[in-house]
Structure formats: structure tokens, C-alpha cells
């Protein structure tokens, strides 16, 4: 596998690869790694810990602070830009589209194979945000023993409201998803969340609008049907045995018009129903509600994201036996 300098600059590298799923279709994905200058390379006899991060829908990996948090604590950090997203986008492919969330399985498994390389197999922590959190949870459930810990940052586990909303949506979108899966659903476009995070608007994060468009990619029938099917699986229970951490904002602010409350809440998901659904993931679930957090808690204002990192650190000490030096332990991005 050939690694190249990444768009994030120094200390980041990327490699693109193809993986074919059960349907025989080869799809392109891109693995990003953080390798700080002077970082030791794992020896065959050394214990390895690695993190694989999955981004949300209409998104890509760009949070260098998150990568540094993990590498400062002795983990190898990797992020996967899944097919039809970010670095893996191709001109002839519909951005963000997937017809079945299981289509991601092959590229996730191949990415883990690349991470393992020729050295000892690492103790793997899966981490996912939003739709990537849903994908990560389903993957861990379908691959018992492959990961040791699961960390979900505002995972999209259910539709707004309750399961009745999901069932109604499934009934409406089902026929179109079967016969015209790539048909675009004409729904209101809102860029409120992008407004709070992008440095091109009122946020502090430099986003590439090709990879993270202000209004997101067009919402297609097949994609929504795939997500709803994932939600239904979560509602039935996933039976995950490993420890799970779910990080959520303290509140939601959803609506057709901008409100100032969107600067300090989740403007994408209904966090109360997500908190309830989190309990169906497995037997050992920790839910952290973070006041003032945005949809991606690690993109929140500095004080809030420092709180989120501190809560993640505390959980790691308890469940992962995290060992780190005092400097790393007491300093958080923000």
C-alpha cells in the first residue's frame, strides 16, 4: 500500500484503495493516518492500540485535533473517507450515496487489514460520528471480537420523534427506493449546522466545500431507505458486548428557521431519542450529555469541546486502561 502526503499537511498521509462487497462492486475508499514526526513504529513484540474513525454523511475527516488527542495517548490514529465521500469522491459518482449500509463493510474490513499491516494485530477502537456512528455500531455488531471499544459522537440512531416517524418515512420512501434508488428527494435545504462550524461562515473550522458542501449532498431515496433500515436494526437491539461511549449535546434545536440556540445545541438530530436508542446498542453503554455542544461535539466552541475531550479521557481511563503522560492527560484541544 502506497501512502501519500494528505491534504491536512504535515504528519498526515493517505492511501486510496478499492474493496468489493458481497454484490461484487468494487468501491474506492481512502484511509488517512496521523503519523507525527518522530513517532515510533510499532515492533512485532509491542502492544498496539489503534483508532479507526468514520465520518458522517456528506462529510470527510478533517479534525486534526482529534487525531492528535489519540496519538498523544499512544494510539495509532486512522480515519476512513468512505466511498462517495471526501477524498474518495469520483466525478461520475453521486456524492454521499449508498444503497445499503452493509456496502461499507468491505472497505472498513480492508482498512483494518491495512492498519494491521505486517505487525501485531492492534487492539482496535471504532469511533464514528453521526451516520458514521450508525455504520460503526452496525459493523461492530456484525463483527464480534473485531473491536475492543466503540465510541460514538452524536450517532444517528433514530429519526426525529420516534419509531412511528421512521415507519411512516419507510412506507413513503420504500417504493421509490426500490425502483428509482438514486432519485433525489426534494426536501428543504438548510445550512444551519455548516454555518456554526465553517470558517467561511461563523465557525472556526476550515472546511473544503467540495467534500463538505454547505447544503450537503442531494438526499436520495435509496440512501434514506438504507439509513432507515439501519435505524430499525438499532431499535431491535444490536447486542454489542464491548464497552460503548455515546457523546451527545445537552439539547437539540431543529426547525425551518435559524435561531441563536443552534450555536449551542445539536441542530441536526433529536438528541433525546438518540440517548434512548443508545441503550439498545449493548449491555455496557455510557451516555455523556455535554451542555453547549454542537452536532459534532468535538467541533463545539473551545470550552465545550475541552469538556468533551475530558469526558472521553475519563471513560478511556475506566474502560480502556488508557496510559498517558501527565501533559497529555491534562491538556485537551480547545
PDB file of C-alpha atoms in Angstrom, residues 69-70 73 127 151-152 244-250 286-293 297-298 303-320 322 329 331-333:
ATOM      1  CA  UNK A  69      -5.655  13.658  21.051  1.00  0.00           C
ATOM      2  CA  UNK A  70      -5.332   9.968  20.252  1.00  0.00           C
ATOM      3  CA  UNK A  73      -2.136   8.911  24.275  1.00  0.00           C
ATOM      4  CA  UNK A 127     -15.175   5.664  16.501  1.00  0.00           C
ATOM      5  CA  UNK A 151     -17.083   5.450  20.709  1.00  0.00           C
ATOM      6  CA  UNK A 152     -19.988   7.274  19.079  1.00  0.00           C
ATOM      7  CA  UNK A 244     -19.671   1.773  24.330  1.00  0.00           C
ATOM      8  CA  UNK A 245     -19.402   5.524  24.863  1.00  0.00           C
ATOM      9  CA  UNK A 246     -22.029   7.825  23.340  1.00  0.00           C
ATOM     10  CA  UNK A 247     -21.349  11.583  23.379  1.00  0.00           C
ATOM     11  CA  UNK A 248     -24.296  13.920  22.782  1.00  0.00           C
ATOM     12  CA  UNK A 249     -25.207  17.562  23.075  1.00  0.00           C
ATOM     13  CA  UNK A 250     -27.348  18.576  26.019  1.00  0.00           C
ATOM     14  CA  UNK A 286     -22.151   5.171  28.837  1.00  0.00           C
ATOM     15  CA  UNK A 287     -24.055   8.267  27.673  1.00  0.00           C
ATOM     16  CA  UNK A 288     -22.402  11.660  28.164  1.00  0.00           C
ATOM     17  CA  UNK A 289     -24.608  14.738  27.641  1.00  0.00           C
ATOM     18  CA  UNK A 290     -22.482  17.835  27.026  1.00  0.00           C
ATOM     19  CA  UNK A 291     -24.080  21.226  27.577  1.00  0.00           C
ATOM     20  CA  UNK A 292     -23.417  23.670  24.760  1.00  0.00           C
ATOM     21  CA  UNK A 293     -22.216  21.038  22.305  1.00  0.00           C
ATOM     22  CA  UNK A 297     -19.239  17.605  19.951  1.00  0.00           C
ATOM     23  CA  UNK A 298     -15.546  17.881  19.019  1.00  0.00           C
ATOM     24  CA  UNK A 303     -14.598  25.390  26.297  1.00  0.00           C
ATOM     25  CA  UNK A 304     -17.262  22.866  25.339  1.00  0.00           C
ATOM     26  CA  UNK A 305     -15.025  20.607  23.287  1.00  0.00           C
ATOM     27  CA  UNK A 306     -12.434  20.635  26.087  1.00  0.00           C
ATOM     28  CA  UNK A 307     -15.215  19.267  28.311  1.00  0.00           C
ATOM     29  CA  UNK A 308     -15.971  16.599  25.695  1.00  0.00           C
ATOM     30  CA  UNK A 309     -12.327  15.539  25.488  1.00  0.00           C
ATOM     31  CA  UNK A 310     -12.094  15.412  29.282  1.00  0.00           C
ATOM     32  CA  UNK A 311     -15.126  13.116  29.418  1.00  0.00           C
ATOM     33  CA  UNK A 312     -13.633  10.911  26.709  1.00  0.00           C
ATOM     34  CA  UNK A 313     -10.354  10.769  28.667  1.00  0.00           C
ATOM     35  CA  UNK A 314     -12.185   9.773  31.846  1.00  0.00           C
ATOM     36  CA  UNK A 315     -14.032   6.985  30.031  1.00  0.00           C
ATOM     37  CA  UNK A 316     -10.809   5.699  28.489  1.00  0.00           C
ATOM     38  CA  UNK A 317      -9.159   5.518  31.903  1.00  0.00           C
ATOM     39  CA  UNK A 318     -12.018   3.412  33.175  1.00  0.00           C
ATOM     40  CA  UNK A 319     -12.675   1.119  30.218  1.00  0.00           C
ATOM     41  CA  UNK A 320      -9.501   1.086  28.142  1.00  0.00           C
ATOM     42  CA  UNK A 322      -5.523   4.380  28.965  1.00  0.00           C
ATOM     43  CA  UNK A 329      -3.688  13.696  30.296  1.00  0.00           C
ATOM     44  CA  UNK A 331      -4.338  19.113  28.103  1.00  0.00           C
ATOM     45  CA  UNK A 332      -7.251  18.980  25.710  1.00  0.00           C
ATOM     46  CA  UNK A 333      -7.795  20.630  22.328  1.00  0.00           C
TER      47      UNK A 333
END
